[in-house]
Coordinates of N, CA and C in Angstrom, one line a residue:
M2 N 107.7 65.3 189.5 CA 107.8 66.8 189.4 C 106.6 67.1 190.4
S3 N 106.9 68.2 191.0 CA 105.3 69.0 191.4 C 104.9 69.7 190.4
R4 N 103.7 70.1 190.6 CA 103.2 71.1 190.1 C 104.0 72.6 189.9
G5 N 104.2 72.5 189.1 CA 105.3 73.9 189.1 C 105.5 74.7 188.0
R6 N 106.7 75.3 187.6 CA 106.7 76.2 186.6 C 108.0 75.8 186.0
T7 N 107.6 76.3 184.2 CA 109.1 75.9 183.4 C 110.1 77.1 183.7
A8 N 110.5 77.6 182.7 CA 111.5 78.4 183.1 C 111.2 79.6 182.0
R9 N 110.0 79.3 181.6 CA 109.2 80.5 181.0 C 108.4 80.5 182.1
N10 N 108.3 80.7 182.9 CA 106.8 80.6 184.1 C 105.3 80.2 183.7
L11 N 105.5 78.6 183.4 CA 104.3 78.3 181.9 C 104.1 77.3 183.1
P12 N 103.0 76.3 183.1 CA 102.3 75.4 183.7 C 102.8 74.4 183.4
V13 N 104.0 73.7 184.1 CA 104.0 71.9 184.3 C 102.9 71.1 184.6
F14 N 102.4 70.0 184.8 CA 101.7 69.6 186.1 C 102.2 68.2 186.4
D15 N 102.4 67.8 187.7 CA 102.6 66.4 187.7 C 101.3 65.8 188.4
L16 N 100.7 64.1 187.6 CA 99.5 63.9 187.6 C 99.5 63.4 188.5
N17 N 100.1 63.5 190.2 CA 100.5 62.4 191.8 C 101.0 64.2 192.0
G18 N 100.1 64.5 191.9 CA 100.4 66.5 192.9 C 99.0 66.4 193.4
R19 N 99.6 66.0 195.2 CA 98.5 66.3 195.8 C 97.6 67.8 196.4
E20 N 98.4 68.7 195.7 CA 98.2 70.3 195.9 C 96.4 70.6 195.2
G21 N 95.9 69.7 194.6 CA 94.9 70.6 193.8 C 94.6 70.2 192.8
V22 N 93.6 70.6 192.3 CA 93.8 70.5 190.4 C 93.1 71.4 190.1
P23 N 94.3 72.0 188.7 CA 93.9 72.9 187.8 C 92.5 73.0 186.9
D24 N 92.6 74.0 186.1 CA 91.0 74.2 186.0 C 91.5 73.3 184.2
V25 N 90.6 72.5 184.3 CA 90.2 71.6 182.9 C 90.8 72.0 181.9
K26 N 90.7 73.5 181.5 CA 91.0 73.7 180.1 C 92.5 74.2 180.1
A27 N 93.2 73.9 181.4 CA 95.0 74.2 181.9 C 95.4 73.0 181.1
C28 N 94.8 71.8 181.2 CA 95.2 70.2 181.2 C 94.5 69.5 180.6
G29 N 93.8 69.5 180.0 CA 92.9 68.7 179.1 C 92.0 67.1 179.9
F30 N 90.6 67.0 179.7 CA 90.6 66.7 180.3 C 91.1 65.0 180.9
K31 N 91.4 64.1 180.3 CA 92.9 62.8 180.3 C 93.5 63.4 181.5
A32 N 93.8 64.3 181.9 CA 95.3 64.8 182.6 C 94.1 65.0 183.4
Y33 N 93.1 65.9 183.5 CA 92.1 66.7 184.6 C 91.7 65.8 185.7
N34 N 91.5 64.5 184.8 CA 90.6 63.7 185.8 C 91.4 62.6 186.3
L35 N 92.3 62.3 185.9 CA 93.0 61.9 186.4 C 93.8 62.2 187.9
M36 N 94.2 63.8 187.6 CA 95.1 64.6 188.3 C 93.6 64.7 189.9
R37 N 92.0 64.4 189.8 CA 91.4 64.6 190.5 C 91.2 63.0 191.3
M38 N 91.8 62.4 190.5 CA 91.4 60.7 191.2 C 92.9 60.5 192.1
S39 N 94.1 61.4 191.8 CA 95.2 61.7 192.7 C 94.7 62.0 194.0
V40 N 94.1 63.1 193.6 CA 93.9 64.1 195.0 C 92.8 63.2 195.9
L41 N 92.3 62.3 195.5 CA 91.3 61.6 196.0 C 91.8 60.1 196.5
G42 N 93.3 60.3 196.1 CA 94.2 58.8 197.4 C 94.1 58.0 196.5
L43 N 93.3 57.7 194.9 CA 93.6 56.7 194.4 C 94.5 57.0 193.6
P44 N 95.1 55.3 193.2 CA 96.4 54.9 192.4 C 96.4 55.7 191.2
V45 N 97.4 56.5 190.7 CA 97.5 56.8 189.6 C 98.6 56.9 188.7
P46 N 99.4 56.1 187.8 CA 100.6 56.1 187.5 C 101.2 57.2 187.3
A47 N 102.5 57.5 187.8 CA 103.1 58.5 187.7 C 102.8 59.1 186.2
G48 N 103.9 60.7 186.2 CA 103.2 61.3 184.8 C 103.5 63.2 185.1
F49 N 103.6 63.6 184.3 CA 103.8 65.1 184.0 C 102.4 64.8 182.6
V50 N 102.3 66.7 182.5 CA 101.8 67.5 181.5 C 102.1 68.6 181.3
L51 N 102.5 68.6 180.0 CA 102.6 70.2 179.1 C 101.3 71.0 179.8
G52 N 101.0 72.0 180.2 CA 99.6 72.3 180.2 C 99.3 73.1 178.7
T53 N 97.8 73.3 178.7 CA 97.8 74.1 177.2 C 98.0 75.5 177.1
P54 N 98.2 76.1 178.0 CA 99.2 77.3 178.3 C 100.7 77.6 177.6
W55 N 101.2 76.3 178.4 CA 102.3 76.2 177.8 C 103.1 75.8 176.0
C56 N 101.5 74.8 176.0 CA 101.7 74.8 174.5 C 101.3 75.4 173.3
N57 N 100.7 76.4 173.5 CA 100.2 78.0 173.0 C 101.3 78.5 173.3
E58 N 102.0 78.6 174.3 CA 103.1 79.8 173.8 C 104.2 78.8 173.0
V59 N 104.6 78.0 173.3 CA 105.5 77.5 172.4 C 105.0 77.7 170.7
A60 N 103.7 77.1 170.6 CA 103.3 77.6 168.8 C 102.9 79.1 168.7
R61 N 103.0 80.0 169.6 CA 103.2 81.3 169.5 C 104.5 81.7 169.0
N62 N 105.4 81.3 169.7 CA 106.6 82.0 170.0 C 108.2 81.3 169.7
A63 N 108.5 81.1 168.7 CA 109.3 80.2 168.4 C 110.7 80.0 169.3
S64 N 111.0 80.9 169.8 CA 111.8 80.7 171.5 C 111.6 80.0 172.3
A65 N 110.2 79.7 172.4 CA 109.8 79.3 173.3 C 110.0 77.5 173.7
V66 N 110.4 77.3 171.9 CA 111.1 75.8 171.8 C 112.0 75.4 172.5
A67 N 112.7 76.4 172.4 CA 114.2 76.1 173.4 C 113.9 75.1 174.2
S68 N 112.6 75.5 175.1 CA 112.9 75.1 176.1 C 112.3 74.0 176.4
L69 N 111.6 73.5 175.3 CA 110.8 72.3 175.3 C 111.9 70.8 175.6
S70 N 113.3 71.1 175.5 CA 114.0 70.4 176.0 C 114.3 69.5 177.3
E71 N 115.0 71.4 177.8 CA 114.5 71.4 179.5 C 113.3 70.4 180.5
V72 N 112.2 71.2 179.8 CA 111.1 70.5 180.3 C 110.7 69.1 180.4
L73 N 111.1 68.5 178.8 CA 111.2 67.5 178.9 C 112.4 66.6 179.7
Q74 N 113.1 67.2 180.0 CA 114.6 66.2 180.5 C 114.1 66.6 182.2
T75 N 113.4 67.3 182.4 CA 113.1 67.0 184.0 C 112.0 66.5 184.1
G76 N 111.3 66.7 183.3 CA 109.7 65.5 183.6 C 109.9 64.1 183.7
I77 N 111.0 63.9 182.9 CA 111.8 62.8 182.7 C 112.2 62.0 183.8
R78 N 113.1 62.8 184.8 CA 114.3 62.6 185.2 C 113.0 62.4 187.1
A79 N 111.9 63.0 186.7 CA 111.4 63.6 188.2 C 110.3 62.1 187.9
L80 N 110.0 61.6 186.5 CA 109.3 59.5 187.0 C 110.5 58.7 186.8
E81 N 111.4 59.2 186.6 CA 112.3 58.3 187.2 C 112.6 58.2 188.4
H82 N 112.7 59.1 189.0 CA 112.9 59.2 190.7 C 111.7 58.4 191.0
Q83 N 110.0 58.5 191.1 CA 109.4 57.9 191.3 C 108.9 56.4 190.7
T84 N 109.4 56.2 189.7 CA 110.1 54.9 189.4 C 110.6 53.8 189.7
G85 N 111.8 54.8 190.2 CA 113.0 53.6 190.2 C 113.1 52.9 188.6
L86 N 112.8 53.6 187.3 CA 113.0 53.1 186.3 C 114.4 54.4 185.6
A87 N 114.8 53.7 184.6 CA 115.5 54.6 184.0 C 115.0 54.5 182.3
F88 N 114.9 55.8 181.4 CA 114.7 56.4 180.2 C 115.3 55.7 179.2
G89 N 115.2 54.4 178.4 CA 116.3 54.1 177.6 C 117.6 52.7 178.2
S90 N 117.4 52.9 179.4 CA 117.8 52.0 179.7 C 117.6 50.4 179.7
R91 N 119.1 49.8 179.6 CA 119.2 48.1 179.2 C 118.8 47.0 180.4
R92 N 118.6 48.1 181.5 CA 118.6 46.9 182.8 C 116.8 47.5 183.5
R93 N 116.5 48.4 183.2 CA 115.2 48.7 183.9 C 114.5 49.3 183.3
P94 N 114.7 49.8 182.2 CA 113.3 50.9 180.7 C 112.3 51.3 181.0
L95 N 112.1 52.9 181.8 CA 111.2 53.7 181.7 C 111.0 53.9 180.5
L96 N 109.5 53.6 180.3 CA 108.7 53.7 178.8 C 107.2 54.2 179.2
V97 N 107.3 55.7 178.5 CA 106.3 56.2 178.4 C 105.3 56.4 177.3
S98 N 104.0 56.7 177.3 CA 103.0 57.2 176.1 C 103.1 59.0 176.7
V99 N 102.4 58.7 175.4 CA 102.7 60.5 174.6 C 101.5 60.8 173.9
R100 N 100.5 62.0 174.7 CA 99.1 61.9 174.5 C 99.1 63.6 173.8
S101 N 99.1 63.6 172.2 CA 98.0 64.9 172.6 C 97.1 65.3 173.2
G102 N 96.5 66.3 173.5 CA 95.5 67.0 173.9 C 94.8 67.9 173.7
A103 N 94.1 67.7 174.4 CA 92.8 69.4 173.8 C 92.2 69.8 175.4
P104 N 91.8 70.9 175.6 CA 91.3 71.4 176.3 C 89.5 70.5 176.2
V105 N 88.6 70.9 174.9 CA 87.8 69.8 175.1 C 87.8 68.7 174.3
S106 N 87.4 67.2 175.1 CA 87.9 65.6 174.4 C 87.5 65.6 173.2
M107 N 88.1 65.2 172.5 CA 86.9 64.4 171.0 C 86.9 63.5 170.8
P108 N 86.4 62.3 171.5 CA 86.9 61.1 170.7 C 87.5 60.2 169.4
G109 N 88.5 60.0 169.2 CA 89.0 59.3 168.4 C 89.7 60.2 167.6
M110 N 89.6 61.8 168.0 CA 90.8 62.2 167.6 C 92.5 62.7 168.3
M111 N 92.5 62.5 168.9 CA 93.8 62.1 169.9 C 94.8 61.0 169.5
D112 N 95.9 62.0 169.3 CA 97.2 60.4 168.8 C 97.8 60.8 170.0
T113 N 98.1 59.1 170.4 CA 98.5 58.9 171.0 C 100.5 57.4 170.4
V114 N 101.2 58.0 171.3 CA 102.6 56.9 170.7 C 102.7 56.0 171.9
L115 N 102.8 54.5 172.0 CA 103.1 54.3 173.5 C 104.4 53.6 173.3
N116 N 104.5 53.3 174.8 CA 106.2 52.8 174.7 C 107.3 53.5 173.7
V117 N 107.4 54.8 174.6 CA 108.3 55.8 174.2 C 109.0 55.4 175.0
G118 N 110.7 55.4 174.5 CA 111.9 54.5 175.3 C 112.5 53.3 174.9
L119 N 111.4 52.7 174.0 CA 112.0 51.4 173.6 C 113.2 51.9 171.9
N120 N 113.8 50.9 172.8 CA 115.0 51.3 171.2 C 115.9 49.5 171.8
E121 N 116.7 49.4 170.4 CA 117.1 48.1 170.5 C 118.1 47.8 171.5
E122 N 118.5 49.3 172.0 CA 119.5 48.8 173.9 C 117.8 48.7 175.0
S123 N 117.1 48.9 175.2 CA 115.9 49.5 176.6 C 115.2 48.0 176.1
L124 N 115.4 47.4 174.6 CA 114.2 45.6 174.8 C 115.0 44.7 175.7
A125 N 116.4 44.8 175.9 CA 116.7 44.0 176.6 C 116.0 43.7 177.8
G126 N 116.1 45.2 178.3 CA 115.7 45.8 180.2 C 114.2 45.0 180.2
L127 N 113.6 45.5 179.1 CA 111.9 45.2 179.2 C 112.2 44.0 179.0
L128 N 113.1 42.9 178.4 CA 112.8 41.3 178.9 C 113.2 40.8 179.8
R129 N 114.0 41.6 180.5 CA 114.8 41.0 181.7 C 113.5 41.1 182.5
L130 N 112.2 42.3 182.3 CA 111.9 42.8 183.5 C 110.5 42.4 183.4
T131 N 110.0 41.4 182.5 CA 109.1 40.8 181.8 C 109.0 39.1 181.9
G132 N 110.3 38.7 180.9 CA 110.2 37.6 180.6 C 109.9 37.0 179.4
D133 N 108.9 38.3 178.7 CA 107.5 37.6 177.7 C 108.5 37.8 176.5
H134 N 109.2 37.2 175.6 CA 109.3 37.5 174.0 C 108.8 38.4 173.4
R135 N 107.7 37.8 173.7 CA 106.4 38.2 172.6 C 105.5 39.8 172.7
L136 N 105.9 39.8 174.2 CA 105.2 41.0 174.4 C 106.4 42.1 173.7
V137 N 107.7 42.0 174.7 CA 108.6 42.9 174.3 C 109.2 43.2 173.1
W138 N 108.5 42.7 171.6 CA 108.8 42.6 170.3 C 107.3 42.9 170.2
D139 N 106.3 43.0 170.6 CA 104.9 43.8 169.9 C 105.3 44.8 170.2
S140 N 105.4 44.9 171.8 CA 105.2 46.3 171.7 C 106.5 47.3 171.3
Y141 N 107.5 46.5 171.1 CA 108.3 47.5 169.9 C 107.9 47.7 168.5
S142 N 106.9 46.7 168.1 CA 106.5 47.2 166.6 C 105.7 48.0 166.7
R143 N 104.9 47.8 168.0 CA 103.4 49.2 167.7 C 104.2 50.2 168.0
F144 N 105.4 50.6 168.6 CA 106.1 51.8 169.0 C 105.9 52.6 167.4
I145 N 107.3 51.1 167.0 CA 107.5 51.5 165.3 C 106.3 52.3 164.8
M146 N 105.5 51.2 164.8 CA 104.1 51.9 163.9 C 103.3 53.5 164.3
A147 N 103.1 53.4 165.6 CA 102.7 54.5 165.9 C 103.5 55.7 166.0
F148 N 104.8 55.9 165.7 CA 105.7 56.3 165.5 C 105.9 57.0 164.5
A149 N 106.1 55.8 163.5 CA 105.5 56.0 161.8 C 104.4 57.2 161.9
E150 N 103.6 56.4 161.8 CA 101.7 57.0 161.6 C 101.3 58.6 162.2
V151 N 101.9 58.9 163.3 CA 101.8 59.9 163.9 C 102.5 61.1 164.0
V152 N 104.2 60.1 164.1 CA 104.8 61.8 164.5 C 105.7 62.2 162.9
E153 N 105.3 60.6 161.8 CA 106.2 61.0 160.8 C 105.0 61.2 159.7
G154 N 104.1 60.6 159.9 CA 102.9 60.6 158.5 C 103.2 59.3 157.6
I155 N 103.6 59.1 158.5 CA 103.8 57.3 157.1 C 102.1 57.2 157.2
P156 N 102.0 56.4 156.3 CA 100.4 55.5 156.3 C 100.7 54.1 157.0
P157 N 99.8 54.0 157.5 CA 100.0 52.4 158.3 C 100.0 51.0 157.3
A158 N 99.3 51.1 155.9 CA 99.6 50.1 155.2 C 100.8 49.0 155.6
P159 N 102.0 49.7 154.8 CA 103.6 48.8 155.3 C 103.5 47.8 156.3
F160 N 102.3 48.6 157.5 CA 102.9 48.1 159.0 C 101.7 46.7 158.8

């Protein structure tokens, strides 16, 4: 997905966009630095950023939440195209990391959920790609633990 605009005309940034780098306040330090590396020609994993202005609009305007699904689907489709993988696929699953961010980074304060896209069906695809049972089950258990703690607010002790 090239750096562009959503249906609500708010910024969504492609980490691999070579068109320049937005202001750090629009995307947070991690994305800003990844985009800078990409502009310099360094290899950066495919990804996209829902910019700070977009997130602020969603927080202020409940009707903007309706565009979230469209924005995420567009971003995931772009990642699928760039990587040759498919989100939730049984054969070649695309796994993504979802990270909260802020214009000013605060170490230890960012929540990240890794391996989003793993499910009972995509586990077989990950095993097919890696051949490593332990890696697959460890990745899945870490995803479940992170999702439970970060998204659902469940204490980590049971895990």
